[in-house]
JSON list of C-alpha atoms in Angstrom, two decimals:
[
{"chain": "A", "resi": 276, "resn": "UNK", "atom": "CA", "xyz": [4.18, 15.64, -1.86]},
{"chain": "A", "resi": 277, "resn": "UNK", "atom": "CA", "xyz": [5.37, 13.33, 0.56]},
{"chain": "A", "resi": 278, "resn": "UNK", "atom": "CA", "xyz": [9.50, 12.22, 1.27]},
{"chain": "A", "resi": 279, "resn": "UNK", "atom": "CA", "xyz": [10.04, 9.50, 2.95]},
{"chain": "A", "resi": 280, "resn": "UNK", "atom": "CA", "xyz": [13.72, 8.94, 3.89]},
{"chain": "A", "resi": 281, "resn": "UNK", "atom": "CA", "xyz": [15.00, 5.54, 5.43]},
{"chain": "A", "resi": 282, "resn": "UNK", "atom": "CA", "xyz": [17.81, 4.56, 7.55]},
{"chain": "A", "resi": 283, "resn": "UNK", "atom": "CA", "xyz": [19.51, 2.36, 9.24]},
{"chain": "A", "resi": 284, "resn": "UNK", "atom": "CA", "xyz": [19.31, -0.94, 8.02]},
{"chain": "A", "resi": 285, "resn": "UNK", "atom": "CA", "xyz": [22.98, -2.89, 7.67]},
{"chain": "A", "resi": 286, "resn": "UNK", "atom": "CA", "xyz": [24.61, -6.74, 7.80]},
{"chain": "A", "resi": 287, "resn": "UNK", "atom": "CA", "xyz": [23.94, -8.31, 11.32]},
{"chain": "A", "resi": 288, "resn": "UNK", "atom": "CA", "xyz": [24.42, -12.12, 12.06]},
{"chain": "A", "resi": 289, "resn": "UNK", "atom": "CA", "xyz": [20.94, -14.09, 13.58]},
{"chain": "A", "resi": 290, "resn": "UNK", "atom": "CA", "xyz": [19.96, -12.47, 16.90]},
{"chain": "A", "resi": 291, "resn": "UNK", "atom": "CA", "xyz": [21.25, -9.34, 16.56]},
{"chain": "A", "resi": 292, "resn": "UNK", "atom": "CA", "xyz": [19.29, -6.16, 16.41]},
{"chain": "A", "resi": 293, "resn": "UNK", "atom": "CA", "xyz": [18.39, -3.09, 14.51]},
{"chain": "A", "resi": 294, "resn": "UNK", "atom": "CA", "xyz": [16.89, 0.03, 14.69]},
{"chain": "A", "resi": 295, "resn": "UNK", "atom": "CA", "xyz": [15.17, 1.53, 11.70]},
{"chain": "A", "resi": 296, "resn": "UNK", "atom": "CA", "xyz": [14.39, 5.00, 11.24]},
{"chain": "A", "resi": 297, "resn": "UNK", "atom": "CA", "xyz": [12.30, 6.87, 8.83]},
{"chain": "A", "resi": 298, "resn": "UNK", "atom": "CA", "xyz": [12.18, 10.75, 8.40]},
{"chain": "A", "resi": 299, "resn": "UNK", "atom": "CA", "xyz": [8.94, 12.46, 6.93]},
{"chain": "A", "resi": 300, "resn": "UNK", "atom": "CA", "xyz": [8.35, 15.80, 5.35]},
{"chain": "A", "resi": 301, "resn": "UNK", "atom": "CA", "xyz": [5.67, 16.75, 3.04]},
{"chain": "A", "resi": 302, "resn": "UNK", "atom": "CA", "xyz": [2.75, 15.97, 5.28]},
{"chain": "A", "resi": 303, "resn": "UNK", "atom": "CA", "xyz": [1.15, 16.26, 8.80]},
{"chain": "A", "resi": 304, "resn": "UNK", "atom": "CA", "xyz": [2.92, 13.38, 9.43]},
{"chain": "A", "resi": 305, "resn": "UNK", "atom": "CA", "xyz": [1.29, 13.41, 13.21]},
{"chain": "A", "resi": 306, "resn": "UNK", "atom": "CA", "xyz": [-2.44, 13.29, 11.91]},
{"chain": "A", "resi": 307, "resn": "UNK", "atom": "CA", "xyz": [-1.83, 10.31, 10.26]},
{"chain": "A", "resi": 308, "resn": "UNK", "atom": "CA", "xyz": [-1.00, 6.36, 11.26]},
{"chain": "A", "resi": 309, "resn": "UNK", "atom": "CA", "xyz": [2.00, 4.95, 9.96]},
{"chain": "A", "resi": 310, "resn": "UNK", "atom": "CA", "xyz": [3.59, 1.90, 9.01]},
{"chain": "A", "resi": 311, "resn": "UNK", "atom": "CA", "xyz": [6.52, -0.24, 8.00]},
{"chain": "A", "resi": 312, "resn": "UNK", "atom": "CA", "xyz": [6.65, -2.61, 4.98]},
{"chain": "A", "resi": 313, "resn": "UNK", "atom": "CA", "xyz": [9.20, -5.19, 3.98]},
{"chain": "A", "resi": 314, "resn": "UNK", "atom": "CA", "xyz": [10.00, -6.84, 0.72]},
{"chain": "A", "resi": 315, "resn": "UNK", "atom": "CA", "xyz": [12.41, -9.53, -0.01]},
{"chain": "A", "resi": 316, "resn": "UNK", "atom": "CA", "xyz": [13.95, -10.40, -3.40]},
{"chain": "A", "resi": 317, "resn": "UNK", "atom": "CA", "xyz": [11.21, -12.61, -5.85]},
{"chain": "A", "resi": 318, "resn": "UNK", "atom": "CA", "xyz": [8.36, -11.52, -2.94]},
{"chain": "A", "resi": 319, "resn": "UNK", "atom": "CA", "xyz": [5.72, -8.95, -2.88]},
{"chain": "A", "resi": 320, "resn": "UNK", "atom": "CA", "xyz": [6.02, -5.82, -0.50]},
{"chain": "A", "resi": 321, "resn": "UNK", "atom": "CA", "xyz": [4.08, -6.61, 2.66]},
{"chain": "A", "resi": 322, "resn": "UNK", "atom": "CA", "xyz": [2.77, -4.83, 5.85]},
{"chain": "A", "resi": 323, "resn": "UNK", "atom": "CA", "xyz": [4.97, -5.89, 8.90]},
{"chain": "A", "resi": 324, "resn": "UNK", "atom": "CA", "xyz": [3.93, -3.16, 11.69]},
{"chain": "A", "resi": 325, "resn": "UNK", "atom": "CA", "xyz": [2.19, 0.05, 12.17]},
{"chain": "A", "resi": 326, "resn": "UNK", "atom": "CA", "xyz": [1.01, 2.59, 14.81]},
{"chain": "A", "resi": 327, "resn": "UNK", "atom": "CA", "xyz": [-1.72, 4.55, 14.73]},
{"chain": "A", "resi": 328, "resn": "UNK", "atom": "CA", "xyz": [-2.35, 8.45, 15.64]},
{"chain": "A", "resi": 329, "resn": "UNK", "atom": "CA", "xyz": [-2.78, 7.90, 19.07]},
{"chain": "A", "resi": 330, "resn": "UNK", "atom": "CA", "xyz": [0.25, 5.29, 18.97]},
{"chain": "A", "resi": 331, "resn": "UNK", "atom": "CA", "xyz": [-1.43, 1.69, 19.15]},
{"chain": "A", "resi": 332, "resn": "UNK", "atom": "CA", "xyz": [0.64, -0.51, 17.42]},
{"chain": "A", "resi": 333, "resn": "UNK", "atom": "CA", "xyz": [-0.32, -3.43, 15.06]},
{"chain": "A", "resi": 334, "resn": "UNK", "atom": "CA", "xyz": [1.90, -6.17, 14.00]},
{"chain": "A", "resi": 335, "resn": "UNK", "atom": "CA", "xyz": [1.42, -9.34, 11.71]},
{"chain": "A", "resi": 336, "resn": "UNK", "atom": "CA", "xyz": [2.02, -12.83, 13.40]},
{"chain": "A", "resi": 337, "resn": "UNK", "atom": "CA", "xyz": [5.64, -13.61, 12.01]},
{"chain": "A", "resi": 338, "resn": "UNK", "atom": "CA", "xyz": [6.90, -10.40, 13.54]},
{"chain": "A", "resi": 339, "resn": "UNK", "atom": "CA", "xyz": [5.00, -10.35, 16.57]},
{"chain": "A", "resi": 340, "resn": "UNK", "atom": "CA", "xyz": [7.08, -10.01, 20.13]},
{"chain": "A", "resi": 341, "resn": "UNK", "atom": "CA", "xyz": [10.26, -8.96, 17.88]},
{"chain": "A", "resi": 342, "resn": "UNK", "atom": "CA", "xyz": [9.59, -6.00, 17.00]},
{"chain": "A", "resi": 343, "resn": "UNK", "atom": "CA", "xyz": [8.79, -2.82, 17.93]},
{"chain": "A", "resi": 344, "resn": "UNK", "atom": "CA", "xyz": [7.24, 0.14, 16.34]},
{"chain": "A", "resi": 345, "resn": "UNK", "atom": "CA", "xyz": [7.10, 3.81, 17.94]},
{"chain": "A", "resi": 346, "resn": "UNK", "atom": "CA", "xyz": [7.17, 7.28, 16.38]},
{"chain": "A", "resi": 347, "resn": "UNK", "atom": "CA", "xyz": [8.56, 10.88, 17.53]},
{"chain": "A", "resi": 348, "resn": "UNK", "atom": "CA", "xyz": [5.75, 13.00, 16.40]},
{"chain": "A", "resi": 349, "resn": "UNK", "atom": "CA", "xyz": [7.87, 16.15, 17.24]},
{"chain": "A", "resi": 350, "resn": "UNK", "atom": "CA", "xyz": [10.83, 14.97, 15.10]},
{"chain": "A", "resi": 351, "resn": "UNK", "atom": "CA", "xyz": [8.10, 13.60, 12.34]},
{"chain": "A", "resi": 352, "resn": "UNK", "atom": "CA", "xyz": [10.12, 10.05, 12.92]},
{"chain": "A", "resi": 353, "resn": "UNK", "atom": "CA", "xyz": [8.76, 7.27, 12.70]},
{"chain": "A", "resi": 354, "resn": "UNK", "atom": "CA", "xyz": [11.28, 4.08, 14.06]},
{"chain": "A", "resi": 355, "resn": "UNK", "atom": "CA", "xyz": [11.10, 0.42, 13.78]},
{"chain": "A", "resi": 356, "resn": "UNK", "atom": "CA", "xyz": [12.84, -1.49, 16.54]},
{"chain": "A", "resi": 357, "resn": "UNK", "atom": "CA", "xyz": [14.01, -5.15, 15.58]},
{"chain": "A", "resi": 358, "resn": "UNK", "atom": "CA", "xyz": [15.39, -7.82, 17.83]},
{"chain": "A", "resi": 359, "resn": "UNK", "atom": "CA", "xyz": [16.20, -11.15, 17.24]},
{"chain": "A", "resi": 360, "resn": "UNK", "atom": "CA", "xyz": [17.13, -11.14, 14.15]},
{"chain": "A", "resi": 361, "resn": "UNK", "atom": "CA", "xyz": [16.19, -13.83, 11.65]},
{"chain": "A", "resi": 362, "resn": "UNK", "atom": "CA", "xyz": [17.52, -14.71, 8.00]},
{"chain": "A", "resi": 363, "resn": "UNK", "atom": "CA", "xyz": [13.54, -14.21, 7.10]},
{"chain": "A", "resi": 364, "resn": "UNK", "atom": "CA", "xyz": [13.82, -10.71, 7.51]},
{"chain": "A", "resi": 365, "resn": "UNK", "atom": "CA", "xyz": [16.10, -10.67, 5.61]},
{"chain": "A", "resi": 366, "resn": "UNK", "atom": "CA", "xyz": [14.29, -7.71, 3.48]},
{"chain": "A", "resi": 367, "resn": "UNK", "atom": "CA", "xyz": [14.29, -3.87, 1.94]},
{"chain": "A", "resi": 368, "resn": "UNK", "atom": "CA", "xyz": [12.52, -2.18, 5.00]},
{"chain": "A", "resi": 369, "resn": "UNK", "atom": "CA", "xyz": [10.12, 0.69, 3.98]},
{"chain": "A", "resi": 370, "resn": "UNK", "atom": "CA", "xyz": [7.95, 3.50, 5.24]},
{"chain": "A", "resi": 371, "resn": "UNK", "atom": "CA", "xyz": [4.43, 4.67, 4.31]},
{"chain": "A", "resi": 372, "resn": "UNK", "atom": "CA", "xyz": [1.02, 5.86, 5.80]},
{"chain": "A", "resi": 373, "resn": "UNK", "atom": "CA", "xyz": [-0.98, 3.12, 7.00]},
{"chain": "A", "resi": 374, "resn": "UNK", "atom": "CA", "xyz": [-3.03, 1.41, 4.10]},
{"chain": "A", "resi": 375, "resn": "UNK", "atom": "CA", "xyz": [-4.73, -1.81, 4.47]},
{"chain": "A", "resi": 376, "resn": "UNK", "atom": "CA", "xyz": [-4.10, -4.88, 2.34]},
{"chain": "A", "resi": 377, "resn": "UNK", "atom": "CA", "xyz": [-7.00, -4.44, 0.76]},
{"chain": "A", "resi": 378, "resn": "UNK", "atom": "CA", "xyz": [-6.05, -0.95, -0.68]},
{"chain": "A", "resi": 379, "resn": "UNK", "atom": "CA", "xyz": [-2.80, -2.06, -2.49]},
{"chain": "A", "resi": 380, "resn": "UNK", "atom": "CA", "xyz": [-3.18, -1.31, -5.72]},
{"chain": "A", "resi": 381, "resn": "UNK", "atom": "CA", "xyz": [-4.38, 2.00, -4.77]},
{"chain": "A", "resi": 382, "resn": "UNK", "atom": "CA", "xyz": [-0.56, 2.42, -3.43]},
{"chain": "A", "resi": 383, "resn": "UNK", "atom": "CA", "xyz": [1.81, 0.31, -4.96]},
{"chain": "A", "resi": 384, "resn": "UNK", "atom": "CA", "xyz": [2.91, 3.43, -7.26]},
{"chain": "A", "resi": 385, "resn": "UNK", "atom": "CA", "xyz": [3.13, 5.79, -4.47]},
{"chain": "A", "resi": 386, "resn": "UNK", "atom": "CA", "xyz": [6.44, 7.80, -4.21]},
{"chain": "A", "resi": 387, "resn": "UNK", "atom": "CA", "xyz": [7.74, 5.34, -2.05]},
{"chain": "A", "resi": 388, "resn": "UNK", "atom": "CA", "xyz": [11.34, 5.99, -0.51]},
{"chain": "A", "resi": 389, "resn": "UNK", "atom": "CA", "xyz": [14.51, 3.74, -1.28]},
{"chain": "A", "resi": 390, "resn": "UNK", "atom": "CA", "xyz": [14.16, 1.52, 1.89]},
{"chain": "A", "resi": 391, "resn": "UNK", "atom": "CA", "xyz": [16.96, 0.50, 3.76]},
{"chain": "A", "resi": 392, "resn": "UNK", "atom": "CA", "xyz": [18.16, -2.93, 3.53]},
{"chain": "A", "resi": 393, "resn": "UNK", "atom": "CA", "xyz": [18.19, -5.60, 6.07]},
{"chain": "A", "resi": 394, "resn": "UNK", "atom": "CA", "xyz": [20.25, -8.35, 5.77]},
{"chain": "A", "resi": 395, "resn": "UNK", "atom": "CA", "xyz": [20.86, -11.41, 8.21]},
{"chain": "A", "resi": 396, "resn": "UNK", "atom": "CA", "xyz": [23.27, -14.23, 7.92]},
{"chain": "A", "resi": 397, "resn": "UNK", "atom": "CA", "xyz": [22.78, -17.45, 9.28]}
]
């Protein structure tokens, strides 16, 4: 069983910055790749970065040179570094192992944590 806690979302005005954080217990959180998703109100839940065992990161284009994605295998952390901040990312922010697209429905009922809210004003 896997706990997924996240933190540190908040209110910031465009180009500000945030740092995400996500705690994980109930695994071997360091054998595995990890990710972060998003999902904004009336939109589906969506891969925005991730970073593999060996710590190569992966981000999707609308993201991309904004944010940054590292984990702290010795505090099984896993963090989420935005900068720039836009009123599109303006989202719930959550944490989960690494899943492609393709392998959604295979995850969508997952225990998923609450997600921490991100939300930028204009």
């Amino acid at each position: 069983q896997v706990q997924l806690v996240e933190s540190g979302g908040g209110l910031v005005q465009a180009g500000g910055s945030l740092k995400l954080s996500c705690i994980v217990t109930g695994c071997n959180f360091g054998a595995n790749a990890w990710a972060w998703y998003r999902q904004a109100p009336g939109k589906q839940r969506a891969l925005v970065a991730g970073i593999t065992e060996s710590g190569s990161t992966h981000y999707v284009d609308s993201v991309k040179g904004r944010l940054t994605v590292s984990r702290d295998n010795r505090k099984n952390t896993l963090h989420l570094q935005i900068s720039s901040l836009k009123p599109e990312d303006s989202a719930t922010y959550y944490c989960h192992f690494y899943f492609e697209e393709f392998e959604w429905d295979v995850h969508k009922n997952d225990d998923w944590g609450q997600g921490t809210q991100v939300s930028v004003s204009s």
